[in-house]
Coordinates of C-alpha atoms in Angstrom, one line a residue:
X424 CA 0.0 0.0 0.0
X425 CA 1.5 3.5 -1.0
X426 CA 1.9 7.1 0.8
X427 CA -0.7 8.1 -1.3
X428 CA -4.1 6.3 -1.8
X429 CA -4.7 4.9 -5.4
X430 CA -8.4 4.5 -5.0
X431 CA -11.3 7.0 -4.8
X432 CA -14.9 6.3 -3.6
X433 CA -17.4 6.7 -6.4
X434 CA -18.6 10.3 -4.6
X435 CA -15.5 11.6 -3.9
X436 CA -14.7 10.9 -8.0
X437 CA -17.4 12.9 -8.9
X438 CA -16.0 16.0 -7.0
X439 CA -12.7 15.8 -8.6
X440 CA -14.7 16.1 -11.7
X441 CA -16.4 19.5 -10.8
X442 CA -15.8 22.6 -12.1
X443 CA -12.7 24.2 -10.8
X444 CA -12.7 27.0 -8.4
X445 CA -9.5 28.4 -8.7
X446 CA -7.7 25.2 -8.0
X447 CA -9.3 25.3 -4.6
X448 CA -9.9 21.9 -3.1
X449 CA -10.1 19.7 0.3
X450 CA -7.6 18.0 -1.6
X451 CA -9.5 14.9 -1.7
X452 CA -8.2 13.9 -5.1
X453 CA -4.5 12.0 -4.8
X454 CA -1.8 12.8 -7.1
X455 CA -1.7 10.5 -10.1
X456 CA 1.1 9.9 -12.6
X457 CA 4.9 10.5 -12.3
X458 CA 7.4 12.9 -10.9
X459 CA 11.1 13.5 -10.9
X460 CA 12.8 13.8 -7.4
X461 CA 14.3 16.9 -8.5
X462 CA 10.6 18.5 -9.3
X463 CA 9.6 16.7 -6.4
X464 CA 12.1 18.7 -3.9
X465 CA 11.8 22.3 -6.2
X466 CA 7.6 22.1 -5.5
X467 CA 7.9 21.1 -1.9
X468 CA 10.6 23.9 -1.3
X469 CA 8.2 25.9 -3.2
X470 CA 4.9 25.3 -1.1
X471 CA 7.4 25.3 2.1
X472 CA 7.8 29.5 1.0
X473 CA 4.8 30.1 1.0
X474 CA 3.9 28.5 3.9
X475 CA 6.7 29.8 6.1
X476 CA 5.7 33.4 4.7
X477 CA 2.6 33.1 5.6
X478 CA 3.9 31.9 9.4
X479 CA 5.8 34.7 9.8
X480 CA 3.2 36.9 8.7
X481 CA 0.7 35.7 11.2
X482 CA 3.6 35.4 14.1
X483 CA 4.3 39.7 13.5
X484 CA 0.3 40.3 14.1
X485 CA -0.2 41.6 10.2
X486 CA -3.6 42.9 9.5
X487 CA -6.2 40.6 7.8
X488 CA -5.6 43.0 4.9
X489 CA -2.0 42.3 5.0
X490 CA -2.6 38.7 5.5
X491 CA -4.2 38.2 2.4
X492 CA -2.1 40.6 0.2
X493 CA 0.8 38.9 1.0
X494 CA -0.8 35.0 0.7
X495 CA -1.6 36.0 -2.7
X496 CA 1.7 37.6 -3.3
X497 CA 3.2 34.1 -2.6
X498 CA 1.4 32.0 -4.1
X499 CA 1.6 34.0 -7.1
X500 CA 5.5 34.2 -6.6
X501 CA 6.6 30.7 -5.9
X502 CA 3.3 28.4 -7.0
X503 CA 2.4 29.9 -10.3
X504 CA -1.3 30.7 -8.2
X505 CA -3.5 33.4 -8.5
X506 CA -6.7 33.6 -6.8
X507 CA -8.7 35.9 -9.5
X508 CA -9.1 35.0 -13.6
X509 CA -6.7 36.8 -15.1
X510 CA -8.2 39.4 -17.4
X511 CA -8.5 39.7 -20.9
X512 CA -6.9 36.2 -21.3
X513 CA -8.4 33.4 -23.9
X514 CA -10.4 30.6 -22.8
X515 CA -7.7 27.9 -23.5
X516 CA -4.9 29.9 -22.0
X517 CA -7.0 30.2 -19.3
X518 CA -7.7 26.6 -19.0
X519 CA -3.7 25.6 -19.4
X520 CA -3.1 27.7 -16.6
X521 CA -5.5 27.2 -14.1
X522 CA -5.2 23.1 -15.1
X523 CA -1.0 23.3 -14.3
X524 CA -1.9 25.8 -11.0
X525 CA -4.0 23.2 -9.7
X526 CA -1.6 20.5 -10.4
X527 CA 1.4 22.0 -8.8
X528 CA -1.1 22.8 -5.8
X529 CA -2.2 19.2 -5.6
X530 CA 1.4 17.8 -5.7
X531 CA 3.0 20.5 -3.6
X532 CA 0.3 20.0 -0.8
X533 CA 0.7 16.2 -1.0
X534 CA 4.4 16.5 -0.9
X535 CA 4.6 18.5 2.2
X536 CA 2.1 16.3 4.0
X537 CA 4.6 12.8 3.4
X538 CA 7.4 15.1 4.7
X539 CA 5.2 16.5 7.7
X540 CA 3.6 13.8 8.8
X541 CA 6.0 11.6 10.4
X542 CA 6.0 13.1 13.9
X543 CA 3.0 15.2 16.1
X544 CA 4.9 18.4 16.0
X545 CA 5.7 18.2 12.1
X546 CA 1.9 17.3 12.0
X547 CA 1.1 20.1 14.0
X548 CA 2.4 22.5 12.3
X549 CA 1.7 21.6 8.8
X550 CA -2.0 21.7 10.1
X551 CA -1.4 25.6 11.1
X552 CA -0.2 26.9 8.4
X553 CA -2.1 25.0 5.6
X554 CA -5.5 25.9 7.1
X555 CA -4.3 29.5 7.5
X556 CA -3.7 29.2 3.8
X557 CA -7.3 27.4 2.9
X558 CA -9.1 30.2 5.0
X559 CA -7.6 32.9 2.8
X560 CA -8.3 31.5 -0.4
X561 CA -11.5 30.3 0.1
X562 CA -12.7 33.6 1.7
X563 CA -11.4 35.2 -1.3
X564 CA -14.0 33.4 -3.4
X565 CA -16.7 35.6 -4.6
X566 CA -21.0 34.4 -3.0
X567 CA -21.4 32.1 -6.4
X568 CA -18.2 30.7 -5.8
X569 CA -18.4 29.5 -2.2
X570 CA -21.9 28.5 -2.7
X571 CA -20.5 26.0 -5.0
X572 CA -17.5 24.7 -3.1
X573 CA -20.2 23.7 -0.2
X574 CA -22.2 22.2 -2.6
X575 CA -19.3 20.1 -4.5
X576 CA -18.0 18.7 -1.8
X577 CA -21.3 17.7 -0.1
X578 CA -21.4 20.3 3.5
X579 CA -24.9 20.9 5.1
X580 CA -24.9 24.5 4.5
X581 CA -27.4 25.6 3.0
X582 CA -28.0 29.8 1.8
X583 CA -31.5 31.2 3.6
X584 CA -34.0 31.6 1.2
X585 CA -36.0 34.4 0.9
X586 CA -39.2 33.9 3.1
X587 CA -36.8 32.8 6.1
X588 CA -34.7 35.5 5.7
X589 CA -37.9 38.2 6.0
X590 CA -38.9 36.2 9.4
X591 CA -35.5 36.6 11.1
X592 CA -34.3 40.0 9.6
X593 CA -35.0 41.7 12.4
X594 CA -33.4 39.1 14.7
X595 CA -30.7 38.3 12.5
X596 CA -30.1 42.1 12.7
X597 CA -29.9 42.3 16.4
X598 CA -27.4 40.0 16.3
X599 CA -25.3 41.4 13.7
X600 CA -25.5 45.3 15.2
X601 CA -24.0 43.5 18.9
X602 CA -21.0 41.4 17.1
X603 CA -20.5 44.8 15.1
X604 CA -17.2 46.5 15.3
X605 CA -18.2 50.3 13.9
X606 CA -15.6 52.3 12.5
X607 CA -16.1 55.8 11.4
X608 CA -14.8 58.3 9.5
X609 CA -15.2 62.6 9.1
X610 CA -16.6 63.3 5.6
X611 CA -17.7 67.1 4.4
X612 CA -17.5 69.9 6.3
X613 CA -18.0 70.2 9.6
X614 CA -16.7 66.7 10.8
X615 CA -19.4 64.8 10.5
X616 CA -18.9 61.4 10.9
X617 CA -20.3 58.6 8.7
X618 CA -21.0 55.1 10.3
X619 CA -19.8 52.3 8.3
X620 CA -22.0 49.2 8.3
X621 CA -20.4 45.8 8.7
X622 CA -20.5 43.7 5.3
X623 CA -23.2 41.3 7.7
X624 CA -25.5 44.3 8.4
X625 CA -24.9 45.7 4.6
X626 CA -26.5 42.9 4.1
X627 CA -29.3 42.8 5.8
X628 CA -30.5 45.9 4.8
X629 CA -29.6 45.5 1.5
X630 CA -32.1 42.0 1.8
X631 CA -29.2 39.8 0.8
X632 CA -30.3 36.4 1.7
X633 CA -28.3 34.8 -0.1
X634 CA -25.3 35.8 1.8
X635 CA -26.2 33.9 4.7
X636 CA -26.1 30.0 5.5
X637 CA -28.4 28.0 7.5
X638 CA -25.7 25.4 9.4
X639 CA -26.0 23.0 12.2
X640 CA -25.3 24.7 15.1
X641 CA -22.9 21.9 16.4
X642 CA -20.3 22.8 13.6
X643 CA -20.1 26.6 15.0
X644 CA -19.3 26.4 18.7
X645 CA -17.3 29.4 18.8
X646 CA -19.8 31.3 17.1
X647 CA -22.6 29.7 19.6
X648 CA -20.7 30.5 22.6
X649 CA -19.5 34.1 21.5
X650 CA -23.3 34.6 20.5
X651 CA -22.0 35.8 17.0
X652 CA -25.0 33.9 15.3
X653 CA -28.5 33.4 15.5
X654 CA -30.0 30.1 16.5
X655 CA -33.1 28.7 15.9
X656 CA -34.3 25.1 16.2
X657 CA -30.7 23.9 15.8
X658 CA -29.6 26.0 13.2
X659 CA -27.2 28.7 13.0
X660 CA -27.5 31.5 10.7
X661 CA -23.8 32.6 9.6
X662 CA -22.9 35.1 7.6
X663 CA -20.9 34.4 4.3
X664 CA -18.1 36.0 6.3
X665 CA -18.2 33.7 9.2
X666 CA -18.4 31.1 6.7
X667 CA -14.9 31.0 5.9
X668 CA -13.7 30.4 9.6
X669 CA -15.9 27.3 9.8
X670 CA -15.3 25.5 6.1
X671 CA -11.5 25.9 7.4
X672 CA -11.9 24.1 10.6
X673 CA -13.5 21.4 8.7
X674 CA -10.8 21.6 6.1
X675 CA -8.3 20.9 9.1
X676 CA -10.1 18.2 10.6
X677 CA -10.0 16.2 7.5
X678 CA -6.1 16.7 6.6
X679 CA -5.5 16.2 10.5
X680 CA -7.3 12.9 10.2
X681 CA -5.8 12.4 6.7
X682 CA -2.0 12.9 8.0
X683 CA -2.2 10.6 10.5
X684 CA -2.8 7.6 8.8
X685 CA 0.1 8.4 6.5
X686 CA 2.4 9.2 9.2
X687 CA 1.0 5.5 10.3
X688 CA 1.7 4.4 6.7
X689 CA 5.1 6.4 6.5
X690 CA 6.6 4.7 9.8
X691 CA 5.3 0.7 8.9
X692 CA 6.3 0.6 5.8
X693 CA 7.3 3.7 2.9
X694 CA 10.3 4.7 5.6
X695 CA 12.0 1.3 5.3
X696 CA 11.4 1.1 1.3
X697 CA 12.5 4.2 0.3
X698 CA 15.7 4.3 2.7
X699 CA 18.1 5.2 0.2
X700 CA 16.1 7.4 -2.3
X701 CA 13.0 9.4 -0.7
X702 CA 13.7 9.0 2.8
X703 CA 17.1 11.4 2.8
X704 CA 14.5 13.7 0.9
X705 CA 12.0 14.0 3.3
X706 CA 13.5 13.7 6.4
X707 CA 15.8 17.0 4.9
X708 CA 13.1 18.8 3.6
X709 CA 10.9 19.6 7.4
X710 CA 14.7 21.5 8.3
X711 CA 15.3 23.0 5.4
X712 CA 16.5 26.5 5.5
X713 CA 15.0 28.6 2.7
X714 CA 17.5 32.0 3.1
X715 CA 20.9 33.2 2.3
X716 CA 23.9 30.5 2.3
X717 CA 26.5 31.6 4.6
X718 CA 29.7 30.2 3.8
X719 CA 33.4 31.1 4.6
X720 CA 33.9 35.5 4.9
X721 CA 37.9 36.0 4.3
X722 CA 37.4 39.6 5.5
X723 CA 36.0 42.7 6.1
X724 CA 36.6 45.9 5.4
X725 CA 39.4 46.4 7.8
X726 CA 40.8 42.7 8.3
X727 CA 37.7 40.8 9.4
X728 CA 36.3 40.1 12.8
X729 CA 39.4 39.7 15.2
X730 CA 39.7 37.7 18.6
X731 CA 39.7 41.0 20.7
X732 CA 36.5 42.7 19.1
X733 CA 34.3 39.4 20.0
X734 CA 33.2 40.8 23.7
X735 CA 31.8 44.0 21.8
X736 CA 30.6 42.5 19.2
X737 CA 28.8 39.9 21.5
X738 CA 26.8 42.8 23.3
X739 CA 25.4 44.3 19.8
X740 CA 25.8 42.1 17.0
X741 CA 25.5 38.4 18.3
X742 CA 21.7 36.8 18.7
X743 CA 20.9 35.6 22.0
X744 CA 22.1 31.8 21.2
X745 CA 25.4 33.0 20.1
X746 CA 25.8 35.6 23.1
X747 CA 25.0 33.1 25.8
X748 CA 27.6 30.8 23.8
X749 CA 29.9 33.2 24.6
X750 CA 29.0 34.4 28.0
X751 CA 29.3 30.7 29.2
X752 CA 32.9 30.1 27.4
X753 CA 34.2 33.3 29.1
X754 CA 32.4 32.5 32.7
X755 CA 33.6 28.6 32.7
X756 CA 36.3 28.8 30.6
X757 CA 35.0 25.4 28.4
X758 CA 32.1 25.2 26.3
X759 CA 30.9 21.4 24.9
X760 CA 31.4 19.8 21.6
X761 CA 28.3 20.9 20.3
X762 CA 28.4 24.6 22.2
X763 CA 31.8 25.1 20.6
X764 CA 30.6 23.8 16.8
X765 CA 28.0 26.3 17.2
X766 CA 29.8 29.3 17.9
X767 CA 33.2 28.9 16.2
X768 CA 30.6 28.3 12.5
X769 CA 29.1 31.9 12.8
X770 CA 32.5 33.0 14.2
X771 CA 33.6 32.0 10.9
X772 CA 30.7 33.1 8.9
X773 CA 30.8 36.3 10.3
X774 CA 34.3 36.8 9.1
X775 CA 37.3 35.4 11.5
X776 CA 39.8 33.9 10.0
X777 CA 41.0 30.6 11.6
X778 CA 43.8 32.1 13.3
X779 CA 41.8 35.1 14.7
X780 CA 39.6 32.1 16.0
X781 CA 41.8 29.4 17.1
X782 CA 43.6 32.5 18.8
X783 CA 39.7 33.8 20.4
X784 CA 39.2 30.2 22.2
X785 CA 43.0 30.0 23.4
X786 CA 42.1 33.0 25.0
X787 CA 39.2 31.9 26.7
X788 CA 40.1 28.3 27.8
X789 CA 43.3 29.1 29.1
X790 CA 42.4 29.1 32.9
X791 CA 41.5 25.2 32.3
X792 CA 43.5 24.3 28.9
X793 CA 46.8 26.0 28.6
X794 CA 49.2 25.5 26.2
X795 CA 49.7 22.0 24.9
X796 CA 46.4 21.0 26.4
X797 CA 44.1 23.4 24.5
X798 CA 46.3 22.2 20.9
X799 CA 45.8 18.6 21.7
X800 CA 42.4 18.6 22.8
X801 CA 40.6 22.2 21.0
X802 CA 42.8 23.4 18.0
X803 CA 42.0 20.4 15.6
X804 CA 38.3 20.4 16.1
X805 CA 38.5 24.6 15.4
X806 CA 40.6 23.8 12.3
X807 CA 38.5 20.7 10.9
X808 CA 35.5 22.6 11.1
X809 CA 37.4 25.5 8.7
X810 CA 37.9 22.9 6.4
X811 CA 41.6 22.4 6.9
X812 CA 41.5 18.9 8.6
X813 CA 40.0 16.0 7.8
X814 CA 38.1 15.4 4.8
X815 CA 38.2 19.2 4.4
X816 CA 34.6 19.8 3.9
X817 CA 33.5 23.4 3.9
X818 CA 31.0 23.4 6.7
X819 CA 28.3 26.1 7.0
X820 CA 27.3 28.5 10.0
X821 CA 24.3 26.5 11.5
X822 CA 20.9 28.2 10.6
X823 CA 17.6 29.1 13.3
X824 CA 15.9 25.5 12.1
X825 CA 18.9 23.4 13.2
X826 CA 19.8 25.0 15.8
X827 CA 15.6 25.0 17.0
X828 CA 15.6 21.5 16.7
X829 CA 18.8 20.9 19.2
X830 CA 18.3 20.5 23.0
X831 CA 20.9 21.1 24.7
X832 CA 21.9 18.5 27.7
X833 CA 23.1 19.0 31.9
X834 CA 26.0 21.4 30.9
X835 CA 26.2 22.1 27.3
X836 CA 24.8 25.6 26.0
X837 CA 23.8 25.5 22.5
X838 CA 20.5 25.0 21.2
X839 CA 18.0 28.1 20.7
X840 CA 17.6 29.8 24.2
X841 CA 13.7 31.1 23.2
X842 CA 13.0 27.4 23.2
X843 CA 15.0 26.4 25.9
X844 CA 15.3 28.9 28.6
X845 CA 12.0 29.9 31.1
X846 CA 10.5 33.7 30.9
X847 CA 12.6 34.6 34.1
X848 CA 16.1 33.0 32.4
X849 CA 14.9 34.6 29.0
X850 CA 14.3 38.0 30.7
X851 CA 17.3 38.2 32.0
X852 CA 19.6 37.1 29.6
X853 CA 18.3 40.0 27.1
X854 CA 18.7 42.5 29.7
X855 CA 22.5 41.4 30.2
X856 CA 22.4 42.6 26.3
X857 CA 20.7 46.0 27.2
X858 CA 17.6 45.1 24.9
X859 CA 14.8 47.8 25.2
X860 CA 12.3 46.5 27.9
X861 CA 9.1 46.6 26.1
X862 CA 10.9 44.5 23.1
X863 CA 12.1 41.9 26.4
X864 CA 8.4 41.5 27.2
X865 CA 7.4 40.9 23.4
X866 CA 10.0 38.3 22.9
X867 CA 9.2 36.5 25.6
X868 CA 5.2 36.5 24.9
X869 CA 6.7 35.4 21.2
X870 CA 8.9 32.6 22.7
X871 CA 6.0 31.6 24.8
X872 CA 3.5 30.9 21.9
X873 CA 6.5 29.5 19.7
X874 CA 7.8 32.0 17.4
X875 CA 11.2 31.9 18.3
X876 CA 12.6 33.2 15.0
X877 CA 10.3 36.3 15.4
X878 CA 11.3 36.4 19.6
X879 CA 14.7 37.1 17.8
X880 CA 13.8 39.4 16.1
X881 CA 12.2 41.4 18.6
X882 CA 15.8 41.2 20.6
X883 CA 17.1 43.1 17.3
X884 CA 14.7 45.4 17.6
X885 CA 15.4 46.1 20.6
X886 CA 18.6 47.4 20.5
X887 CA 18.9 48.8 17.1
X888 CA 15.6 50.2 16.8
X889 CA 14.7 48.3 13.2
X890 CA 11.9 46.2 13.0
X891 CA 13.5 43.2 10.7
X892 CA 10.5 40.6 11.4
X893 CA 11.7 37.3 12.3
X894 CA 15.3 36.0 12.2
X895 CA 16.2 33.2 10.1
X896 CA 20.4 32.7 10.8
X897 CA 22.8 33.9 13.5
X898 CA 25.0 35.1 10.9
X899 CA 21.4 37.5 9.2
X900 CA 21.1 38.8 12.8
X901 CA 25.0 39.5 13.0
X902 CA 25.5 40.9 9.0
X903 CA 22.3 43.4 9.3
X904 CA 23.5 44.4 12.8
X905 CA 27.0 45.7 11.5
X906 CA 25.8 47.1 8.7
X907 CA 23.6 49.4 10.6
X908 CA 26.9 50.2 13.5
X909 CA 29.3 50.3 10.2
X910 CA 27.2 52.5 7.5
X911 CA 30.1 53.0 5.3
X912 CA 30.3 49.4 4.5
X913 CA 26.3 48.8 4.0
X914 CA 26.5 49.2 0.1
X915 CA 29.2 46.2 0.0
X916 CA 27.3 43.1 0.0
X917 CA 28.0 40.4 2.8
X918 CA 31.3 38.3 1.0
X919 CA 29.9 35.2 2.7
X920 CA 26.1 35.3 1.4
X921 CA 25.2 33.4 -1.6
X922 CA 22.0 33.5 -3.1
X923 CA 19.8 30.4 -2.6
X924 CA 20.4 27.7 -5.3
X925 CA 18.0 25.8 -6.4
X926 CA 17.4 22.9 -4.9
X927 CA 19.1 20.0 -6.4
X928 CA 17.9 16.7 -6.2
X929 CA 19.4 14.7 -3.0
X930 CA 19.6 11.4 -5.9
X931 CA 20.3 11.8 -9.1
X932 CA 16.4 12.4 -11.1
X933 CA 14.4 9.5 -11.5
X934 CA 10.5 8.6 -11.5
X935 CA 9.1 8.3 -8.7
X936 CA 4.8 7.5 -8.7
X937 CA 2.9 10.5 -7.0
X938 CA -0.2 8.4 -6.9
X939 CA -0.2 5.0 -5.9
X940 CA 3.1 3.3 -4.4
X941 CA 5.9 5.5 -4.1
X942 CA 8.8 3.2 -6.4
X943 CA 11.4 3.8 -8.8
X944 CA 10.6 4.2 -12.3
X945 CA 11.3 0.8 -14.3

């Protein structure tokens, strides 16, 4: 039995056959035919921009305007989807387009659901972000459209009719004036002010019955319990605009039921089959960093970063991971394996030279490892990991995901401190770094619901008074932080940044079946 289900019930067929709503779906239909593993990893990178746009979008408390700007900004940019007909265009083009839109959307989603579904918190967050996603789209369907999406894929909603509506109006408006949030505006002379109608009561006085759904109260708690719908003999009536909220939660339900029995699928038997070829892919793909490459900086203007400017540079320029790194090497004079990997990469990344380095942690371990004892036991792990022992591999400056998904043990220090460290340790540790108060307490409220990355950003903000969103690598934090204390070197770009390749395939390109068993081309 494959990842992805072969066979369709005879109902669920006849929804794939509908007409298409701008590629919008539940995503009942399975992918079908072939793929290459290198179009396999470009769409799930793809979708995984989007997604993680749209993340850090919601995590910085962007307007619902914003919100959907920016979704279809994304989906435009990286998917190849837009969520209006584009105008003037021919039938056929029309057709082509929305037909390889809704293809790449069908793959790209399944894609990302094999790679997130193989563990609760991958689950988890797939299920955030991809319902976030479905809400937008489908609320930006016009009345005829979403009418037709509940009708295609069998919900008990059900629009008022007209001799309904003219019984409840009055109730329906009583509701609708409560929930209301008025705005208003001066217009002419004078001041006056204007009160602007919620698109519920517009429509209500406008008659519009067919903006409003008769729905089974169990299948609107919230809107129960906030008393943000009328209720009569076990029906709600829900505006079109409440609509959206509730065809979303059932849109999650289903892909939350739907990724845990191929997580259950993924573990028994496609993990063990696909060990050499798939599996590298998918297990890569849920930490995969999606910015700038940071690779080796020779120097900066001015010789690079040297051993001596490190405690400086540590109060304004590191992120809180790399300061406490530091802190804790110069208080206990020894940092772990992993603690001293972590640091001595976005040393390097940020532009000191091995010797400059090598000569930075023979500074700071010399209380416990003078001399001979810091060459034989320190100096060839500092120079391996420069690439000039060993195999000689070129080894990057560790980026937020990796170091997220690290817990540090009793005594080691690396890891993401947001993650790791209480709202007392947290608070603390970014006043030792003289961040702004009020940008402590946001950090810590962002650690607190998860957004670490945007937590770290907050710390930036905090000192250097720009508001950069979320943080995505040490060495983003450290690069945009000098070029704001060094001005005359911000038109050079950074010497270690290169622009994100495309993604080659982790084997080299072969077949692989979307739909049905997932196994090499023969």
């Amino acid at each position: 039995m494959g990842i992805f289900s072969t066979a369709l019930p005879a109902a669920e067929r006849a929804k794939t056959q509908a007409p298409d709503l701008h590629g919008l779906s539940f995503y009942e239909e399975h992918p079908k035919g072939q793929i290459e593993l290198e179009e396999f990893e470009r769409l799930a990178v793809n979708r995984l921009f989007v997604l993680k746009g749209i993340e850090e979008l919601r995590a910085s408390n962007a307007s619902e305007d914003q919100l959907r700007k920016r979704t279809e900004e994304l989906l435009k940019k990286h998917l190849g989807i837009t969520m209006a007909r584009p105008a003037g265009s021919a039938a056929s083009a029309v057709a082509e387009a929305v037909a390889e839109a809704r293809r790449t959307d069908l793959i790209s989603h399944y894609i990302l659901r094999v790679v997130y579904c193989r563990t609760e918190d991958l689950r988890r967050w797939l299920l955030e972000q991809e319902t976030a996603l479905f809400r937008r789209r489908f609320a930006r369907l016009d009345a005829i459209a979403k009418a037709s999406f509940l009708a295609v894929h069998g919900m008990p909603y059900e629009t008022v009719d007209r001799g309904s509506f003219d019984r409840l109006r009055e109730d329906l408006r009583a509701v609708a004036d409560k929930v209301a949030v008025v705005s208003a505006s001066p217009v002419g002379e004078g001041g006056v002010k204007k009160v602007r109608l919620t698109a519920e009561q517009e429509a209500i006085e406008r008659g519009a019955h067919g903006d409003f759904y008769k729905v089974p109260f169990t299948v609107v708690p919230e809107l129960v319990r906030s008393r943000s719908a009328l209720v009569r003999g076990g029906w709600a009536y829900v505006h079109v605009s409440s609509v959206s909220g509730v065809v979303a939660q059932h849109f999650r339900a289903q892909l939350s039921r739907a990724l845990a029995v191929m997580g259950s699928k993924w573990v028994l038997s496609a993990r063990a089959r696909e060990a050499d070829r798939l599996a590298p892919i998918v297990e890569g793909l849920s930490q995969r960093y999606l910015g700038v490459q940071y690779d080796s900086r020779e120097a900066r203007a001015g010789g690079g970063v040297r051993a001596k400017d490190v405690a400086a540079l540590a109060q304004r320029a590191f992120p809180l991971c790399m300061a406490s790194a530091y802190q804790h090497a110069h208080r206990e004079h020894h940092l772990k394996h992993n603690g001293r990997l972590q640091l001595s990469l976005f040393l390097k990344g940020a532009g000191m030279p091995l010797e400059e380095c090598v000569a930075f942690f023979r500074a700071e371990f010399a209380a416990k490892a003078p001399g001979d004892k810091f060459d034989k036991t320190y100096a060839y792990n500092l120079r391996h990991s420069y690439g000039k022992e060993g195999k000689r591999a070129d080894y990057k400056p560790w980026n937020c995901l990796k170091i997220i998904s690290m817990v540090p043990g009793h005594g080691e220090c690396h890891g993401c401190p947001y993650r790791t460290h209480d709202e007392a340790s947290l608070r603390a540790a970014l006043g030792r770094l003289n961040v702004n108060a009020t940008k402590i307490e946001e950090a810590v409220q962002k650690a607190k619901d998860g957004h670490y990355q945007i937590a770290c950003g907050k710390h930036f903000e905090g000192v250097h008074g720009v508001d950069v969103g979320g943080i995505r690598h040490p060495n983003e934090f450290f690069d945009q932080a000098w070029a704001l204390d060094h001005p005359d070197e911000a038109d050079d770009p950074p010497a270690n940044a290169a622009a994100p390749s495309t993604p080659a395939a982790a084997v080299p390109p072969q077949a692989i079946a979307a739909g049905g068993a997932v196994t090499p081309q023969t």
